[in-house]
mmCIF file of C-alpha atoms and ligand atoms in Angstrom:
data_model
loop_
_atom_site.group_PDB
_atom_site.id
_atom_site.type_symbol
_atom_site.label_atom_id
_atom_site.label_comp_id
_atom_site.label_asym_id
_atom_site.label_seq_id
_atom_site.Cartn_x
_atom_site.Cartn_y
_atom_site.Cartn_z
ATOM 1 C CA UNK A 1 98.937 122.611 122.451
ATOM 2 C CA UNK A 2 100.471 121.998 125.873
ATOM 3 C CA UNK A 3 102.436 118.828 126.050
ATOM 4 C CA UNK A 4 100.563 117.652 129.234
ATOM 5 C CA UNK A 5 97.449 117.277 126.977
ATOM 6 C CA UNK A 6 99.277 114.612 124.978
ATOM 7 C CA UNK A 7 99.414 110.899 125.489
ATOM 8 C CA UNK A 8 102.424 109.903 127.567
ATOM 9 C CA UNK A 9 102.859 106.166 127.697
ATOM 10 C CA UNK A 10 103.076 104.538 124.288
ATOM 11 C CA UNK A 11 102.892 100.866 123.402
ATOM 12 C CA UNK A 12 104.280 99.724 120.073
ATOM 13 C CA UNK A 13 103.547 96.268 118.694
ATOM 14 C CA UNK A 14 105.869 95.463 115.792
ATOM 15 C CA UNK A 15 105.567 92.690 113.214
ATOM 16 C CA UNK A 16 107.681 92.080 110.083
ATOM 17 C CA UNK A 17 105.435 91.054 107.186
ATOM 18 C CA UNK A 18 104.225 94.644 106.793
ATOM 19 C CA UNK A 19 107.709 96.164 106.879
ATOM 20 C CA UNK A 20 108.939 98.001 103.729
ATOM 21 C CA UNK A 21 110.422 95.600 101.230
ATOM 22 C CA UNK A 22 109.530 92.325 102.977
ATOM 23 C CA UNK A 23 107.962 90.089 100.336
ATOM 24 C CA UNK A 24 108.852 86.428 100.817
ATOM 25 C CA UNK A 25 108.673 84.090 103.811
ATOM 26 C CA UNK A 26 112.445 83.753 103.700
ATOM 27 C CA UNK A 27 112.652 87.445 104.580
ATOM 28 C CA UNK A 28 110.886 86.754 107.831
ATOM 29 C CA UNK A 29 112.879 83.771 109.173
ATOM 30 C CA UNK A 30 115.430 84.408 111.878
ATOM 31 C CA UNK A 31 118.728 82.884 110.742
ATOM 32 C CA UNK A 32 117.918 83.095 107.044
ATOM 33 C CA UNK A 33 120.297 85.392 105.136
ATOM 34 C CA UNK A 34 117.353 87.506 103.845
ATOM 35 C CA UNK A 35 116.205 88.146 107.421
ATOM 36 C CA UNK A 36 119.087 90.505 108.009
ATOM 37 C CA UNK A 37 117.535 93.233 105.818
ATOM 38 C CA UNK A 38 114.052 92.669 107.202
ATOM 39 C CA UNK A 39 115.266 92.917 110.823
ATOM 40 C CA UNK A 40 117.260 96.052 110.025
ATOM 41 C CA UNK A 41 114.244 97.724 108.403
ATOM 42 C CA UNK A 42 111.855 96.612 111.111
ATOM 43 C CA UNK A 43 114.276 98.201 113.575
ATOM 44 C CA UNK A 44 114.465 101.369 111.513
ATOM 45 C CA UNK A 45 110.686 101.612 111.369
ATOM 46 C CA UNK A 46 110.222 101.026 115.074
ATOM 47 C CA UNK A 47 113.019 103.509 115.839
ATOM 48 C CA UNK A 48 111.220 106.108 113.676
ATOM 49 C CA UNK A 49 107.907 105.508 115.520
ATOM 50 C CA UNK A 50 109.592 105.633 118.964
ATOM 51 C CA UNK A 51 111.611 108.741 118.104
ATOM 52 C CA UNK A 52 108.377 110.542 117.009
ATOM 53 C CA UNK A 53 106.609 109.392 120.216
ATOM 54 C CA UNK A 54 109.409 110.728 122.420
ATOM 55 C CA UNK A 55 109.464 114.023 120.552
ATOM 56 C CA UNK A 56 105.697 114.331 121.053
ATOM 57 C CA UNK A 57 106.219 114.110 124.791
ATOM 58 C CA UNK A 58 106.022 110.370 125.566
ATOM 59 C CA UNK A 59 107.665 109.589 128.859
ATOM 60 C CA UNK A 60 107.645 105.854 128.312
ATOM 61 C CA UNK A 61 107.632 103.806 125.089
ATOM 62 C CA UNK A 62 107.626 100.003 125.128
ATOM 63 C CA UNK A 63 108.007 97.969 121.938
ATOM 64 C CA UNK A 64 106.825 94.380 121.718
ATOM 65 C CA UNK A 65 108.901 92.475 119.172
ATOM 66 C CA UNK A 66 105.892 90.483 117.967
ATOM 67 C CA UNK A 67 107.134 88.390 115.041
ATOM 68 C CA UNK A 68 108.206 84.717 115.032
ATOM 69 C CA UNK A 69 110.802 84.237 117.779
ATOM 70 C CA UNK A 70 110.194 87.700 119.181
ATOM 71 C CA UNK A 71 113.897 88.350 118.593
ATOM 72 C CA UNK A 72 114.086 90.377 115.445
ATOM 73 C CA UNK A 73 114.820 93.948 116.493
ATOM 74 C CA UNK A 74 118.479 95.046 116.499
ATOM 75 C CA UNK A 75 118.759 96.325 120.049
ATOM 76 C CA UNK A 76 121.860 98.580 119.656
ATOM 77 C CA UNK A 77 120.140 100.547 116.917
ATOM 78 C CA UNK A 78 117.022 101.539 118.955
ATOM 79 C CA UNK A 79 116.602 104.972 120.597
ATOM 80 C CA UNK A 80 117.742 105.450 124.155
ATOM 81 C CA UNK A 81 114.890 105.162 126.699
ATOM 82 C CA UNK A 82 112.889 102.711 124.576
ATOM 83 C CA UNK A 83 111.937 99.521 126.488
ATOM 84 C CA UNK A 84 112.070 96.391 124.410
ATOM 85 C CA UNK A 85 109.958 93.206 125.053
ATOM 86 C CA UNK A 86 111.652 90.211 123.377
ATOM 87 C CA UNK A 87 110.538 86.639 123.118
ATOM 88 C CA UNK A 88 107.121 85.433 124.355
ATOM 89 C CA UNK A 89 105.456 85.725 127.718
ATOM 90 C CA UNK A 90 103.202 82.663 127.219
ATOM 91 C CA UNK A 91 100.110 84.649 128.090
ATOM 92 C CA UNK A 92 97.029 85.137 125.874
ATOM 93 C CA UNK A 93 98.137 88.762 125.250
ATOM 94 C CA UNK A 94 100.945 87.392 123.099
ATOM 95 C CA UNK A 95 101.733 90.118 120.526
ATOM 96 C CA UNK A 96 100.392 92.684 123.072
ATOM 97 C CA UNK A 97 102.257 91.475 126.185
ATOM 98 C CA UNK A 98 102.102 94.142 128.979
ATOM 99 C CA UNK A 99 99.524 96.310 127.149
ATOM 100 C CA UNK A 100 97.272 96.208 130.245
ATOM 101 C CA UNK A 101 99.813 97.987 132.414
ATOM 102 C CA UNK A 102 98.641 101.611 131.964
ATOM 103 C CA UNK A 103 99.417 102.745 128.436
ATOM 104 C CA UNK A 104 97.748 105.704 126.793
ATOM 105 C CA UNK A 105 97.949 104.612 123.129
ATOM 106 C CA UNK A 106 98.945 101.813 120.881
ATOM 107 C CA UNK A 107 100.956 102.078 117.627
ATOM 108 C CA UNK A 108 101.211 99.097 115.273
ATOM 109 C CA UNK A 109 104.309 98.915 113.025
ATOM 110 C CA UNK A 110 105.015 96.438 110.246
ATOM 111 C CA UNK A 111 101.547 94.866 110.354
ATOM 112 C CA UNK A 112 100.061 92.836 107.522
ATOM 113 C CA UNK A 113 96.794 91.863 105.883
ATOM 114 C CA UNK A 114 94.686 89.057 107.237
ATOM 115 C CA UNK A 115 94.496 85.474 106.109
ATOM 116 C CA UNK A 116 92.177 85.441 103.117
ATOM 117 C CA UNK A 117 93.178 88.881 101.833
ATOM 118 C CA UNK A 118 95.116 89.340 98.540
ATOM 119 C CA UNK A 119 96.839 92.586 99.577
ATOM 120 C CA UNK A 120 100.133 91.109 100.849
ATOM 121 C CA UNK A 121 101.927 87.931 99.512
ATOM 122 C CA UNK A 122 102.393 87.071 103.179
ATOM 123 C CA UNK A 123 98.757 87.709 104.276
ATOM 124 C CA UNK A 124 97.883 85.481 107.188
ATOM 125 C CA UNK A 125 96.280 85.516 110.643
ATOM 126 C CA UNK A 126 98.402 84.230 113.500
ATOM 127 C CA UNK A 127 99.811 80.704 112.965
ATOM 128 C CA UNK A 128 99.724 80.567 109.140
ATOM 129 C CA UNK A 129 100.503 76.837 109.048
ATOM 130 C CA UNK A 130 97.298 76.087 111.009
ATOM 131 C CA UNK A 131 94.815 78.911 110.576
ATOM 132 C CA UNK A 132 93.344 79.784 107.143
ATOM 133 C CA UNK A 133 91.350 82.766 108.382
ATOM 134 C CA UNK A 134 89.590 84.278 111.430
ATOM 135 C CA UNK A 135 86.306 86.041 111.466
ATOM 136 C CA UNK A 136 84.977 88.234 114.283
ATOM 137 C CA UNK A 137 81.330 89.386 114.203
ATOM 138 C CA UNK A 138 80.991 88.372 110.588
ATOM 139 C CA UNK A 139 84.050 90.319 109.400
ATOM 140 C CA UNK A 140 87.462 89.042 108.377
ATOM 141 C CA UNK A 141 89.706 89.810 111.355
ATOM 142 C CA UNK A 142 93.426 90.618 110.975
ATOM 143 C CA UNK A 143 95.935 90.361 113.803
ATOM 144 C CA UNK A 144 95.592 94.155 113.998
ATOM 145 C CA UNK A 145 91.901 93.907 114.757
ATOM 146 C CA UNK A 146 92.385 91.187 117.315
ATOM 147 C CA UNK A 147 95.217 93.074 119.000
ATOM 148 C CA UNK A 148 93.288 96.373 118.822
ATOM 149 C CA UNK A 149 90.556 94.730 120.931
ATOM 150 C CA UNK A 150 93.061 93.413 123.507
ATOM 151 C CA UNK A 151 94.207 97.000 124.050
ATOM 152 C CA UNK A 152 90.664 98.331 123.906
ATOM 153 C CA UNK A 153 89.785 95.919 126.781
ATOM 154 C CA UNK A 154 92.046 98.159 128.947
ATOM 155 C CA UNK A 155 90.637 101.366 127.451
ATOM 156 C CA UNK A 156 93.783 101.937 125.350
ATOM 157 C CA UNK A 157 93.056 103.355 121.877
ATOM 158 C CA UNK A 158 95.077 102.557 118.805
ATOM 159 C CA UNK A 159 96.209 105.776 117.078
ATOM 160 C CA UNK A 160 98.634 104.578 114.336
ATOM 161 C CA UNK A 161 99.319 101.628 112.059
ATOM 162 C CA UNK A 162 101.915 101.065 109.383
ATOM 163 C CA UNK A 163 102.099 98.033 107.085
ATOM 164 C CA UNK A 164 100.860 97.026 103.702
ATOM 165 C CA UNK A 165 98.460 99.418 101.978
ATOM 166 C CA UNK A 166 95.600 96.868 102.112
ATOM 167 C CA UNK A 167 95.704 96.700 105.909
ATOM 168 C CA UNK A 168 96.373 100.436 106.218
ATOM 169 C CA UNK A 169 93.079 101.070 104.376
ATOM 170 C CA UNK A 170 91.210 98.537 106.547
ATOM 171 C CA UNK A 171 92.572 100.206 109.679
ATOM 172 C CA UNK A 172 91.291 103.634 108.666
ATOM 173 C CA UNK A 173 87.873 102.104 107.788
ATOM 174 C CA UNK A 174 87.776 100.137 111.096
ATOM 175 C CA UNK A 175 88.468 103.195 113.295
ATOM 176 C CA UNK A 176 88.773 106.623 111.780
ATOM 177 C CA UNK A 177 90.890 107.777 114.805
ATOM 178 C CA UNK A 178 93.699 105.673 113.392
ATOM 179 C CA UNK A 179 96.328 107.354 111.206
ATOM 180 C CA UNK A 180 97.667 104.666 108.951
ATOM 181 C CA UNK A 181 100.510 104.501 106.472
ATOM 182 C CA UNK A 182 100.948 101.941 103.671
ATOM 183 C CA UNK A 183 104.593 101.301 102.774
ATOM 184 C CA UNK A 184 103.819 98.770 100.066
ATOM 185 C CA UNK A 185 101.096 97.465 97.836
ATOM 186 C CA UNK A 186 100.935 93.897 96.467
ATOM 187 C CA UNK A 187 100.036 91.914 93.406
ATOM 188 C CA UNK A 188 100.312 88.128 93.498
ATOM 189 C CA UNK A 189 103.684 87.218 94.914
ATOM 190 C CA UNK A 190 105.084 90.725 94.390
ATOM 191 C CA UNK A 191 105.192 93.936 96.392
ATOM 192 C CA UNK A 192 105.610 97.536 95.214
ATOM 193 C CA UNK A 193 107.487 99.436 97.906
ATOM 194 C CA UNK A 194 108.725 102.872 98.902
ATOM 195 C CA UNK A 195 112.406 103.007 99.726
ATOM 196 C CA UNK A 196 113.529 101.927 103.227
ATOM 197 C CA UNK A 197 114.350 105.500 104.102
ATOM 198 C CA UNK A 198 111.015 106.743 102.849
ATOM 199 C CA UNK A 199 109.150 104.042 104.767
ATOM 200 C CA UNK A 200 110.814 105.252 108.035
ATOM 201 C CA UNK A 201 110.056 108.891 107.198
ATOM 202 C CA UNK A 202 106.349 108.115 106.556
ATOM 203 C CA UNK A 203 106.151 106.364 109.919
ATOM 204 C CA UNK A 204 107.960 109.170 111.761
ATOM 205 C CA UNK A 205 105.621 111.824 110.266
ATOM 206 C CA UNK A 206 102.546 109.649 110.677
ATOM 207 C CA UNK A 207 103.163 109.014 114.395
ATOM 208 C CA UNK A 208 103.730 112.737 114.969
ATOM 209 C CA UNK A 209 100.336 113.455 113.466
ATOM 210 C CA UNK A 210 98.648 110.501 115.203
ATOM 211 C CA UNK A 211 99.818 111.592 118.644
ATOM 212 C CA UNK A 212 98.089 114.990 118.397
ATOM 213 C CA UNK A 213 94.834 113.129 119.077
ATOM 214 C CA UNK A 214 93.630 112.893 122.688
ATOM 215 C CA UNK A 215 90.718 111.518 124.684
ATOM 216 C CA UNK A 216 89.991 108.847 122.110
ATOM 217 C CA UNK A 217 87.761 106.026 123.147
ATOM 218 C CA UNK A 218 88.471 102.703 121.421
ATOM 219 C CA UNK A 219 85.717 100.538 119.986
ATOM 220 C CA UNK A 220 84.798 97.462 122.048
ATOM 221 C CA UNK A 221 81.800 95.352 120.877
ATOM 222 C CA UNK A 222 79.267 93.877 123.328
ATOM 223 C CA UNK A 223 80.180 90.411 122.195
ATOM 224 C CA UNK A 224 82.773 88.621 120.093
ATOM 225 C CA UNK A 225 81.402 85.936 117.778
ATOM 226 C CA UNK A 226 84.553 84.326 116.379
ATOM 227 C CA UNK A 227 84.954 81.722 113.677
ATOM 228 C CA UNK A 228 88.343 80.007 113.289
ATOM 229 C CA UNK A 229 88.811 78.340 109.884
ATOM 230 C CA UNK A 230 91.711 75.901 109.917
ATOM 231 C CA UNK A 231 93.756 74.587 107.055
ATOM 232 C CA UNK A 232 93.274 70.958 108.166
ATOM 233 C CA UNK A 233 90.141 69.237 109.409
ATOM 234 C CA UNK A 234 92.080 67.595 112.191
ATOM 235 C CA UNK A 235 92.858 70.861 113.887
ATOM 236 C CA UNK A 236 89.126 71.854 113.831
ATOM 237 C CA UNK A 237 88.198 68.535 115.383
ATOM 238 C CA UNK A 238 90.831 68.973 118.107
ATOM 239 C CA UNK A 239 89.787 72.580 118.746
ATOM 240 C CA UNK A 240 86.129 71.552 119.191
ATOM 241 C CA UNK A 241 87.072 69.750 122.506
ATOM 242 C CA UNK A 242 88.115 73.112 124.109
ATOM 243 C CA UNK A 243 85.335 74.316 126.543
ATOM 244 C CA UNK A 244 82.817 76.550 124.756
ATOM 245 C CA UNK A 245 84.079 75.817 121.292
ATOM 246 C CA UNK A 246 81.528 74.552 118.837
ATOM 247 C CA UNK A 247 82.375 72.779 115.530
ATOM 248 C CA UNK A 248 80.711 74.480 112.567
ATOM 249 C CA UNK A 249 81.923 72.338 109.674
ATOM 250 C CA UNK A 250 84.920 70.176 108.734
ATOM 251 C CA UNK A 251 87.457 72.932 109.123
ATOM 252 C CA UNK A 252 85.655 75.647 111.186
ATOM 253 C CA UNK A 253 84.870 76.241 114.853
ATOM 254 C CA UNK A 254 83.018 78.981 116.620
ATOM 255 C CA UNK A 255 83.524 80.706 120.030
ATOM 256 C CA UNK A 256 81.312 83.440 121.448
ATOM 257 C CA UNK A 257 82.252 85.607 124.443
ATOM 258 C CA UNK A 258 81.871 89.129 125.714
ATOM 259 C CA UNK A 259 85.494 89.361 126.807
ATOM 260 C CA UNK A 260 88.280 89.439 124.166
ATOM 261 C CA UNK A 261 90.705 88.040 126.689
ATOM 262 C CA UNK A 262 88.564 84.824 126.828
ATOM 263 C CA UNK A 263 88.747 84.758 123.042
ATOM 264 C CA UNK A 264 92.533 85.195 123.187
ATOM 265 C CA UNK A 265 92.730 82.413 125.825
ATOM 266 C CA UNK A 266 90.801 80.077 123.542
ATOM 267 C CA UNK A 267 92.929 81.012 120.524
ATOM 268 C CA UNK A 268 96.052 80.226 122.613
ATOM 269 C CA UNK A 269 94.931 76.711 123.405
ATOM 270 C CA UNK A 270 93.213 75.683 120.173
ATOM 271 C CA UNK A 271 96.068 76.724 117.845
HETATM 272 ZN ZN1 ZN B 301 104.903 88.186 111.729
#
């Protein structure tokens, strides 16, 4: 296959709760002693994905550090030529900042199961202190699904995902063009992991395979019927005052749109 057939500009969105070994909230908190390992392994996994992308002919790879402060990746340890988006741009794109600027494919690294799933001790959707779960078109929606649609809005397909095995399975079922890799399974508050080195190898090999695909069209539904279920009734009441948002019950609100950016805008203001 000639390299000009291959995708060239690659966008990576990286989270931490789906990184090899990460098991407890303390692992995910910048400044906590346990965060040092998690940040190092997140960096290693992103580096593996980026290295594979460059070797497959990518001319530009941008990684969005999409967890917590947006300041987890260890910059000195990332491959040369990788562009790194740190912190938050305060736009509705959030974990997908800049994805609308002409990328050919999206890779998700370190992603985790949705709020309401039992396949990661840290399963959640977006702000875990506020949101219990999110549904889109009747299905439980993970951060992956939401962010997939934000890229799809610009015609950018998702070709790869790594994270917990529960989400990796969901990603394959959601879009069979996605090559996904599970680096850990979960039971209760525990995780069963591959080694850090093996996790990075699975991601490197997976991205190489994923980027042999071309001319993939992402899914984009005709409308987005979203239900936000909050942990606290007060937050649902407050959200119900945002234009277009309808209160469903004590803890849930609904918002319907045909543009996922409108949904992202609403999410940004009601959470
Ligand atoms: Zn996170």
